[in-house]
Coordinates of C-alpha atoms and ligand atoms in Angstrom, one line a residue:
M1 CA 4.5 -26.6 16.0
K2 CA 4.0 -24.8 19.4
E3 CA 0.4 -23.6 19.7
I4 CA -1.1 -20.7 21.7
T5 CA -4.9 -20.2 22.0
T6 CA -6.3 -16.9 22.9
D7 CA -9.6 -15.1 23.1
R8 CA -8.0 -12.1 21.6
I9 CA -8.7 -10.9 18.0
V10 CA -5.5 -11.2 16.1
I11 CA -4.5 -8.2 14.0
V12 CA -1.6 -8.6 11.6
G13 CA 0.1 -5.3 10.9
A14 CA 0.8 -2.1 12.6
G15 CA 0.0 0.6 10.1
L16 CA -3.0 3.0 10.1
G17 CA -5.7 0.4 9.4
A18 CA -4.3 -1.9 12.1
L19 CA -4.1 0.8 14.8
Y20 CA -7.5 2.3 14.0
A21 CA -9.2 -1.1 13.9
A22 CA -7.6 -2.0 17.3
L23 CA -9.0 1.2 18.8
K24 CA -12.4 0.7 17.3
L25 CA -12.5 -2.9 18.6
A26 CA -11.8 -1.8 22.2
P27 CA -12.7 -2.9 24.8
R28 CA -12.6 -6.3 22.9
P29 CA -9.2 -7.8 23.6
V30 CA -6.8 -7.6 20.6
V31 CA -3.3 -8.7 19.9
M32 CA -1.4 -6.9 17.2
I33 CA 1.4 -8.6 15.3
S34 CA 3.9 -5.8 14.7
P35 CA 7.2 -6.5 12.9
E36 CA 8.8 -3.4 14.3
V37 CA 8.4 -1.0 17.2
L38 CA 5.1 0.7 16.6
G39 CA 5.4 3.6 14.1
E40 CA 8.5 2.1 12.4
G41 CA 8.3 0.1 9.2
A42 CA 4.7 0.8 8.3
S43 CA 3.9 2.4 4.9
S44 CA 1.3 4.6 6.5
A45 CA 4.0 6.4 8.5
W46 CA 5.7 7.3 5.3
A47 CA 2.7 8.8 3.6
Q48 CA 3.4 12.4 2.8
G49 CA 0.4 13.8 1.0
G50 CA -2.4 13.3 3.5
V51 CA -6.0 12.1 3.6
A52 CA -8.5 12.9 0.8
A53 CA -11.8 14.2 2.1
A54 CA -14.4 16.6 0.8
M55 CA -14.1 19.0 3.8
D56 CA -14.7 22.3 1.9
P57 CA -18.3 23.5 1.9
L58 CA -17.9 24.1 -1.8
D59 CA -16.8 20.5 -2.4
D60 CA -19.0 17.4 -2.2
P61 CA -18.3 13.7 -1.5
K62 CA -20.0 13.0 -4.8
N63 CA -17.3 14.9 -6.6
H64 CA -14.7 12.9 -4.7
A65 CA -16.4 9.7 -5.6
A66 CA -16.6 10.7 -9.3
D67 CA -12.9 11.6 -9.4
T68 CA -12.1 8.3 -7.8
V69 CA -14.1 6.4 -10.4
K70 CA -12.6 8.5 -13.3
A71 CA -9.0 8.0 -12.1
G72 CA -9.5 4.2 -11.8
A73 CA -9.8 3.7 -15.5
G74 CA -13.0 1.7 -15.7
T75 CA -12.5 -0.8 -12.9
V76 CA -13.6 1.1 -9.8
D77 CA -16.6 -0.2 -8.0
A78 CA -18.8 2.9 -7.9
D79 CA -20.7 1.7 -4.8
V80 CA -17.4 1.3 -2.9
A81 CA -16.2 4.7 -4.0
D82 CA -19.5 6.1 -2.6
L83 CA -19.1 4.2 0.6
V84 CA -15.6 5.4 1.2
T85 CA -16.0 9.0 0.3
R86 CA -19.5 9.7 1.7
H87 CA -18.3 10.0 5.4
A88 CA -14.7 10.9 4.8
R89 CA -15.2 14.2 6.7
D90 CA -16.2 12.3 9.9
Y91 CA -13.0 10.3 9.8
I92 CA -11.0 13.6 9.7
L93 CA -13.0 14.9 12.6
D94 CA -12.4 11.6 14.5
L95 CA -8.7 11.7 13.9
T96 CA -8.6 15.4 15.0
R97 CA -10.4 14.3 18.3
M98 CA -7.7 11.6 18.7
G99 CA -5.0 14.2 18.4
A100 CA -3.9 14.3 14.8
P101 CA -2.6 17.9 14.3
F102 CA -3.9 18.7 10.9
D103 CA -2.7 22.0 9.4
R104 CA -5.3 24.7 10.0
T105 CA -6.2 28.0 8.4
A106 CA -6.3 31.3 10.4
D107 CA -10.1 30.8 10.7
G108 CA -9.9 27.3 12.1
G109 CA -10.6 25.4 8.8
Y110 CA -8.4 22.6 7.4
V111 CA -5.6 23.5 5.0
M112 CA -6.2 21.4 1.9
S113 CA -3.7 20.5 -0.9
R114 CA -4.5 19.8 -4.5
E115 CA -3.2 16.5 -5.9
A116 CA -3.3 15.0 -9.4
A117 CA -6.7 14.0 -10.8
H118 CA -8.6 15.6 -7.9
S119 CA -11.1 18.2 -9.2
F120 CA -10.8 20.1 -5.9
A121 CA -8.1 20.8 -3.3
R122 CA -9.2 18.2 -0.8
V123 CA -6.2 16.5 0.7
V124 CA -5.9 17.4 4.4
R125 CA -2.3 17.4 5.5
V126 CA -0.1 17.7 8.6
K127 CA 3.0 20.0 8.8
G128 CA 3.2 20.0 5.0
D129 CA 4.4 16.5 4.2
Q130 CA 4.2 14.8 7.6
A131 CA 0.6 13.5 7.5
G132 CA 1.3 9.7 7.8
A133 CA 3.9 10.1 10.5
E134 CA 1.9 12.5 12.6
I135 CA -1.5 10.7 12.3
M136 CA 0.3 7.5 13.3
K137 CA 1.9 9.2 16.3
A138 CA -1.5 10.3 17.6
L139 CA -3.0 6.8 17.2
I140 CA 0.0 5.0 18.7
E141 CA -0.4 7.2 21.8
Q142 CA -4.0 6.1 22.0
V143 CA -3.1 2.4 21.4
R144 CA -0.5 2.5 24.1
E145 CA -3.1 3.8 26.6
T146 CA -5.7 1.2 25.7
P147 CA -5.5 -1.7 28.0
S148 CA -7.4 -4.1 25.7
I149 CA -4.7 -3.9 23.1
Q150 CA -1.5 -6.0 23.4
V151 CA 1.2 -5.2 20.8
L152 CA 3.7 -8.0 20.1
E153 CA 6.5 -5.8 18.7
G154 CA 9.1 -7.8 16.8
T155 CA 6.8 -10.5 15.5
M156 CA 5.6 -11.2 12.0
A157 CA 3.0 -13.5 10.5
T158 CA 4.1 -16.1 8.0
G159 CA 1.2 -18.5 7.4
L160 CA -2.5 -19.0 7.9
D161 CA -3.9 -22.3 9.1
T162 CA -7.4 -23.3 7.7
E163 CA -9.9 -26.0 8.1
G164 CA -12.8 -26.4 5.6
G165 CA -12.3 -22.8 4.2
K166 CA -12.2 -21.3 7.7
V167 CA -9.1 -19.6 9.2
T168 CA -8.2 -21.3 12.4
G169 CA -4.8 -19.9 13.2
I170 CA -1.9 -17.7 12.2
A171 CA 1.8 -18.8 12.3
I172 CA 4.0 -16.1 13.7
Q173 CA 7.8 -15.8 14.0
D174 CA 10.3 -13.5 15.6
S175 CA 10.8 -10.7 13.0
A176 CA 14.2 -9.5 14.1
T177 CA 16.0 -12.6 12.9
G178 CA 13.2 -14.3 10.9
R179 CA 14.9 -17.5 12.1
S180 CA 12.7 -18.6 15.0
A181 CA 10.5 -21.6 14.8
P182 CA 6.9 -20.6 14.0
V183 CA 4.3 -20.5 16.8
M184 CA 0.6 -21.1 15.8
L185 CA -1.6 -18.4 17.3
R186 CA -5.3 -19.4 17.5
G187 CA -7.5 -16.4 18.2
A188 CA -11.1 -15.3 18.1
A189 CA -10.9 -13.7 14.6
Y190 CA -8.2 -12.6 12.2
L191 CA -7.8 -9.2 10.6
L192 CA -5.0 -8.7 8.1
A193 CA -3.8 -5.1 7.9
G194 CA -0.2 -5.7 7.0
G195 CA 0.4 -3.6 3.9
G196 CA 1.0 -4.0 0.2
S197 CA 3.8 -5.2 -2.1
G198 CA 5.9 -2.2 -3.2
G199 CA 9.1 -3.7 -1.8
L200 CA 8.8 -6.6 -4.1
Y201 CA 10.3 -4.1 -6.6
A202 CA 13.9 -3.0 -6.6
I203 CA 12.8 0.6 -7.1
T204 CA 10.2 1.4 -4.5
T205 CA 9.0 4.1 -2.1
N206 CA 7.8 1.5 0.5
P207 CA 9.5 0.6 3.7
P208 CA 11.9 -2.4 3.4
R209 CA 9.7 -5.0 5.1
I210 CA 6.7 -4.4 2.9
R211 CA 7.2 -7.1 0.3
G212 CA 3.7 -8.6 -0.4
Q213 CA 4.0 -11.2 2.4
V214 CA 0.5 -10.7 3.8
I215 CA -1.2 -10.9 0.5
G216 CA 0.9 -13.9 -0.4
M217 CA 0.2 -15.6 2.9
A218 CA -3.6 -15.3 2.4
A219 CA -3.3 -16.4 -1.2
R220 CA -1.3 -19.5 -0.2
A221 CA -4.2 -20.3 2.2
G222 CA -6.7 -20.1 -0.6
A223 CA -8.1 -16.6 -0.3
E224 CA -9.3 -15.0 -3.6
I225 CA -7.1 -12.2 -4.9
T226 CA -8.4 -9.4 -7.1
D227 CA -6.7 -6.9 -9.4
A228 CA -3.2 -8.3 -8.6
E229 CA -1.8 -6.8 -11.8
F230 CA -2.6 -3.2 -10.8
V231 CA 0.5 -1.9 -9.2
Q232 CA 0.8 1.9 -8.9
F233 CA 4.2 3.5 -9.7
H234 CA 4.8 6.9 -8.1
P235 CA 6.2 9.3 -10.7
T236 CA 8.5 11.3 -8.4
A237 CA 10.5 9.0 -6.2
M238 CA 13.9 10.7 -5.7
D239 CA 16.5 9.1 -8.0
V240 CA 19.4 9.5 -5.5
G241 CA 20.6 5.9 -5.1
E242 CA 18.8 5.2 -1.8
D243 CA 16.8 2.0 -1.3
P244 CA 13.9 2.6 -0.6
A245 CA 13.8 5.7 -2.8
P246 CA 12.6 8.8 -0.8
L247 CA 9.3 10.3 -2.0
A248 CA 8.9 13.8 -3.4
T249 CA 5.2 14.2 -2.7
E250 CA 2.7 14.9 -5.4
A251 CA 1.6 17.9 -3.4
L252 CA 4.7 19.6 -4.7
R253 CA 3.2 19.4 -8.2
G254 CA 0.0 20.6 -6.7
E255 CA 1.9 23.7 -5.5
G256 CA 3.1 24.2 -9.1
A257 CA 6.4 22.4 -9.2
I258 CA 7.2 21.3 -12.8
L259 CA 9.0 18.4 -14.4
I260 CA 12.0 19.0 -16.6
N261 CA 14.7 16.9 -18.2
K262 CA 18.5 17.4 -18.4
D263 CA 18.0 19.7 -21.3
G264 CA 15.7 21.9 -19.2
V265 CA 12.6 20.9 -21.3
R266 CA 9.3 20.8 -19.5
F267 CA 8.0 17.6 -21.0
M268 CA 4.6 17.0 -19.5
Q269 CA 2.8 19.7 -21.5
A270 CA 3.3 17.7 -24.6
V271 CA 1.9 14.5 -22.9
H272 CA -1.3 15.6 -21.3
P273 CA -3.5 18.7 -21.1
D274 CA -3.2 18.7 -17.3
A275 CA 0.6 18.5 -17.6
E276 CA 2.2 17.8 -14.2
L277 CA -1.3 17.2 -12.7
A278 CA -2.2 14.5 -15.1
P279 CA -3.3 11.2 -13.6
R280 CA -0.5 9.5 -11.7
D281 CA -0.1 6.6 -14.3
V282 CA 0.3 9.1 -17.1
V283 CA 3.0 11.1 -15.3
A284 CA 4.7 7.9 -14.2
R285 CA 5.0 6.6 -17.7
A286 CA 6.3 9.9 -19.0
I287 CA 9.0 10.0 -16.3
F288 CA 9.9 6.3 -17.0
S289 CA 10.2 7.0 -20.7
Q290 CA 12.5 10.1 -20.1
W291 CA 14.5 8.0 -17.5
Q292 CA 14.9 5.1 -19.9
A293 CA 16.1 7.4 -22.7
G294 CA 18.8 8.8 -20.4
M295 CA 17.1 12.2 -20.2
R296 CA 17.3 12.4 -16.4
P297 CA 13.9 13.7 -15.4
M298 CA 13.8 16.1 -12.5
L299 CA 11.3 17.9 -10.3
D300 CA 11.8 21.6 -10.3
T301 CA 10.5 23.4 -7.2
R302 CA 12.8 26.4 -7.4
D303 CA 10.5 29.1 -8.9
V304 CA 7.3 28.0 -7.1
L305 CA 8.7 27.3 -3.6
G306 CA 12.3 28.4 -3.4
E307 CA 13.5 28.3 0.2
R308 CA 9.9 27.6 1.4
I309 CA 10.3 24.0 0.5
K310 CA 12.5 23.6 3.6
T311 CA 9.7 24.6 6.0
Q312 CA 6.6 23.5 4.1
F313 CA 7.9 20.1 3.0
P314 CA 10.4 19.1 5.7
A315 CA 10.5 15.3 4.8
V316 CA 11.4 16.1 1.2
A317 CA 13.9 18.8 2.2
E318 CA 15.5 16.4 4.7
A319 CA 15.9 13.7 2.0
C320 CA 17.4 16.2 -0.4
A321 CA 19.9 17.5 2.3
R322 CA 20.9 13.9 3.0
N323 CA 21.8 13.5 -0.6
G324 CA 23.6 16.8 -1.1
I325 CA 20.7 18.5 -3.0
D326 CA 19.6 22.0 -2.3
P327 CA 16.1 22.1 -3.9
A328 CA 16.0 25.9 -3.6
L329 CA 18.9 26.0 -6.0
E330 CA 18.7 22.8 -8.1
P331 CA 16.0 20.4 -9.4
I332 CA 15.5 17.0 -7.7
P333 CA 16.3 13.9 -9.9
V334 CA 13.3 11.6 -10.0
A335 CA 12.3 8.1 -11.2
A336 CA 9.0 6.1 -11.2
A337 CA 8.9 3.7 -8.3
A338 CA 6.5 1.0 -7.1
H339 CA 4.4 2.7 -4.6
Y340 CA 1.0 1.2 -3.9
H341 CA -0.7 -2.1 -4.7
M342 CA -4.3 -1.5 -5.9
G343 CA -4.9 -5.2 -6.0
G344 CA -4.8 -7.6 -3.0
I345 CA -7.0 -9.9 -1.0
A346 CA -10.6 -9.7 -2.3
T347 CA -12.6 -8.0 0.3
D348 CA -16.4 -7.4 0.4
T349 CA -18.2 -4.4 1.8
D350 CA -18.1 -5.9 5.3
G351 CA -14.3 -6.2 5.0
R352 CA -14.5 -10.0 4.8
A353 CA -12.1 -12.1 2.7
S354 CA -13.3 -15.2 0.9
L355 CA -12.1 -17.4 3.8
E356 CA -14.4 -17.6 6.8
G357 CA -13.1 -15.8 9.9
L358 CA -10.8 -13.5 7.9
W359 CA -11.1 -9.8 7.6
V360 CA -8.8 -7.4 5.7
C361 CA -8.3 -3.7 5.6
G362 CA -5.7 -1.2 4.1
E363 CA -3.3 -1.9 1.3
A364 CA -3.4 -5.7 1.7
S365 CA -7.1 -5.6 0.7
S366 CA -8.7 -5.1 -2.7
T367 CA -12.0 -3.5 -2.1
G368 CA -12.7 -2.2 -5.6
L369 CA -12.0 1.5 -4.6
H370 CA -8.8 2.0 -6.5
G371 CA -9.4 0.3 -9.9
A372 CA -6.4 0.4 -12.1
N373 CA -5.1 3.7 -10.8
R374 CA -5.6 4.9 -7.2
L375 CA -6.5 8.5 -6.8
A376 CA -3.8 10.2 -4.7
S377 CA -4.4 10.2 -0.9
N378 CA -7.3 7.8 -1.1
G379 CA -5.1 5.1 0.5
L380 CA -5.2 6.3 4.1
L381 CA -8.9 7.1 3.8
E382 CA -9.7 3.6 2.6
A383 CA -7.6 2.1 5.4
L384 CA -9.6 4.2 8.0
V385 CA -13.0 3.4 6.5
Y386 CA -12.5 -0.3 6.2
A387 CA -10.7 -0.6 9.6
R388 CA -13.9 0.7 11.1
I389 CA -16.1 -1.5 8.9
C390 CA -14.0 -4.6 9.9
A391 CA -14.1 -3.7 13.6
D392 CA -17.9 -3.3 13.5
D393 CA -18.4 -6.5 11.6
I394 CA -16.1 -8.5 13.9
I395 CA -17.9 -7.2 17.0
A396 CA -21.2 -8.2 15.5
A397 CA -20.1 -11.6 14.2
V398 CA -17.7 -12.9 16.8
P399 CA -19.3 -13.6 20.2
V400 CA -17.5 -12.3 23.3
S401 CA -15.8 -15.2 25.0
K402 CA -16.7 -15.6 28.7
N403 CA -13.0 -16.1 29.3
A404 CA -12.0 -12.8 27.5
A405 CA -9.8 -11.0 30.0
I406 CA -7.9 -8.0 29.0
D407 CA -5.3 -8.3 31.7
T408 CA -3.8 -11.6 30.6
P409 CA -1.3 -10.6 28.0
L410 CA 0.1 -13.4 25.8
D411 CA 3.6 -14.6 26.7
I412 CA 5.3 -16.0 23.6
Q413 CA 8.8 -17.3 23.7
F414 CA 10.3 -18.1 20.4
E415 CA 12.8 -20.9 19.8
Q416 CA 15.3 -21.3 17.1
G417 CA 14.4 -23.3 14.0
G418 CA 13.0 -21.1 11.2
V419 CA 14.5 -20.0 7.9
A420 CA 14.7 -16.3 7.0
P421 CA 14.6 -15.2 3.3
D422 CA 17.9 -15.3 1.6
P423 CA 18.9 -11.6 0.9
D424 CA 20.4 -12.4 -2.5
A425 CA 17.2 -14.3 -3.6
V426 CA 15.1 -11.4 -2.4
M427 CA 17.2 -8.9 -4.4
S428 CA 17.0 -11.1 -7.4
L429 CA 13.2 -11.3 -7.1
R430 CA 13.0 -7.5 -6.7
Q431 CA 15.1 -6.9 -9.8
T432 CA 13.0 -9.3 -11.8
M433 CA 9.9 -7.4 -10.8
T434 CA 11.3 -4.0 -11.7
S435 CA 12.8 -5.0 -15.0
L436 CA 10.1 -7.4 -16.3
V437 CA 6.8 -6.5 -14.4
G438 CA 7.3 -2.8 -14.0
V439 CA 5.9 0.4 -15.6
V440 CA 5.8 -1.1 -19.1
R441 CA 5.2 -4.8 -19.6
D442 CA 5.0 -7.3 -22.5
E443 CA 4.3 -11.0 -22.9
A444 CA 7.9 -12.1 -23.4
G445 CA 9.0 -10.2 -20.3
L446 CA 6.1 -11.4 -18.1
K447 CA 6.8 -15.0 -19.1
E448 CA 10.5 -14.6 -18.3
A449 CA 9.5 -13.1 -14.9
L450 CA 7.4 -16.1 -14.1
R451 CA 10.2 -18.5 -15.1
K452 CA 12.6 -16.6 -12.8
I453 CA 10.1 -16.5 -9.9
D454 CA 9.6 -20.3 -10.4
A455 CA 13.3 -21.0 -10.2
L456 CA 13.8 -18.7 -7.2
E457 CA 10.9 -20.2 -5.3
A458 CA 12.1 -23.8 -6.0
A459 CA 15.6 -22.9 -4.7
H460 CA 14.3 -21.2 -1.5
S461 CA 11.1 -23.0 -0.6
D462 CA 12.3 -23.6 3.0
S463 CA 11.5 -19.9 3.9
P464 CA 7.8 -19.3 4.4
S465 CA 8.3 -15.5 4.3
F466 CA 10.1 -15.8 0.9
M467 CA 7.3 -18.2 -0.4
N468 CA 4.8 -15.5 0.6
M469 CA 6.7 -12.9 -1.5
C470 CA 6.9 -15.3 -4.4
A471 CA 3.2 -16.0 -4.2
T472 CA 2.4 -12.3 -4.6
A473 CA 5.0 -11.8 -7.3
T474 CA 3.5 -14.7 -9.2
L475 CA 0.0 -13.2 -8.9
I476 CA 1.1 -9.8 -10.1
A477 CA 3.0 -11.2 -13.1
G478 CA 0.4 -13.9 -13.9
C479 CA -2.5 -11.5 -13.9
A480 CA -0.5 -9.0 -15.9
L481 CA 0.1 -11.7 -18.5
L482 CA -3.6 -12.6 -18.7
R483 CA -4.7 -8.9 -19.0
R484 CA -4.1 -8.4 -22.7
E485 CA -4.8 -4.7 -22.8
S486 CA -3.4 -1.5 -21.2
R487 CA -5.5 0.1 -18.5
G488 CA -4.5 2.6 -15.8
A489 CA -1.2 1.6 -14.2
H490 CA -1.1 -1.7 -16.2
E491 CA 0.7 -0.8 -19.5
R492 CA 1.3 -3.5 -22.0
S493 CA 3.5 -2.4 -24.9
D494 CA 2.2 -5.3 -27.0
F495 CA -1.5 -4.4 -26.2
P496 CA -1.4 -0.6 -26.0
D497 CA -5.1 0.0 -26.3
T498 CA -7.7 -0.2 -23.5
D499 CA -10.1 -2.9 -24.5
A500 CA -13.7 -1.8 -24.2
G501 CA -14.8 -5.3 -23.2
E502 CA -12.0 -5.9 -20.7
G503 CA -12.8 -3.6 -17.9
L504 CA -13.8 -6.3 -15.4
R505 CA -11.7 -6.7 -12.3
S506 CA -9.4 -9.8 -12.4
K507 CA -10.1 -12.6 -9.9
A508 CA -7.4 -15.1 -9.2
Q509 CA -6.6 -18.1 -7.0
L510 CA -2.9 -18.7 -6.4
T511 CA -3.2 -22.4 -7.4
D512 CA -4.3 -21.4 -10.9
M513 CA -1.4 -18.9 -11.2
L514 CA 1.0 -21.5 -10.0
A515 CA -0.3 -23.9 -12.7
L516 CA 0.2 -21.2 -15.3
R517 CA 3.7 -20.5 -14.0
A518 CA 4.6 -24.2 -14.1
K519 CA 3.5 -24.5 -17.7
I520 CA 5.5 -21.4 -18.7
A521 CA 8.5 -22.7 -16.8
K522 CA 8.3 -25.9 -18.9
D523 CA 7.9 -23.8 -22.0
T524 CA 4.6 -25.3 -22.9
V525 CA 2.8 -22.0 -23.3
Ligands
SIN1 C1 2.2 11.6 -2.3 O1 2.3 12.4 -1.4 O2 2.6 12.0 -3.5 C2 1.7 10.3 -2.2 C3 0.2 10.3 -1.8 C4 -0.4 9.0 -2.1 O3 0.3 8.1 -2.6 O4 -1.6 8.9 -1.9

């Protein structure tokens, strides 16, 4: 394999965590592996709600931390919740300085939305539902102006090279075709910030390229994975036949939008005292159950927002218009969709993974913040906080090379020779995950999923990117099989209770999950 050695720190990904870390690492030379043109294809840019932060003088980071712990259903690390929420306000001020145009009140304060399971309106937003896109835009501008950052647009990472438990290189390919021969990039340190796994599911709100590849790549290199079974389903993805499914932000329910079914019945009041503002997992299950029963769940914004939805929630209004829905006149059909992976690469409070030389931030990481049910709008906050932690720790841990020169960009020419994932195999994997490892799971379905993943992987093992997807799918299904209880977003119809003794976070090595999968595939378990 062709090799390139650089003094640059290699960042995999181009979402909020990757951009913010690259900026905080400056002037240390960085190379970012970005599958698309910056700003396209990253989940962060699709985030509608905003960033949760106790900005109001009447609010307190301690309340934010307590809400995070409560929502997480017994598996949140309280110290991490404290770490992330304590200085959330400073991150909002920093983003503001960097040009993020947060919505402001007449007296200069921040407009804050209420979202489910928050005890306070504490989600700062941009132009209603444009937070992710606008914050990304501001940071991309800064990145483009920072000479120490080189962005390799159109490249993706497909493998980690290790020696004695230390990461020594990252294999990258051309992402446009996925068919180039891999090139081994050997850098000064490696930061994974390449997103989660939502697109492993056939019904998802995630951008098409986000299919668990980064988590799978780290797992295949031996990194420990935690909480893999905890996948969050967003209750109100629009059920309009688009893949990915457009999001109808939770902030709409924060404004008072209600959920009804085809008979006009408002069903959440019978499910939870907080009705539409119940924790996200509760609402997702209720929507799923209505959807499965053919009751066509819908989000009704007519009374509470009327025509205002078009100016206050432009992304939602645009998706409605594209699908011939006028939300001022008719309710929006919705379905539960894979949205956020709470689990991922086990990461300590310095942002370090279990492999030496490897740091992780954002959705690919599993820090212990989210537990079994992430509190809305904590995802972008966690990405910011850990991006900074990783940058600080890398600066402290990795000596500056005497050769480090910011004006020598890498020149990488790809040659033909790689194998892209087979689109039919990817679709089959996604359908397997949605139908057997989705909102409601059971032993028979999870075993069947593992058998199907085993067969798909065996038939397509020549594509490293597909192997990475299968690794993450195996971890999700395997850990879901081993957690014989229901907790947060992980619902087992055969173990409906939350087991008082089972709250511990799951830890997994891919090799163990592959052994379990092999036994199941042979029908010995
Ligand atoms: C939303 O806007 O509903 C999504 C927010 C989030 O997932 O944090």
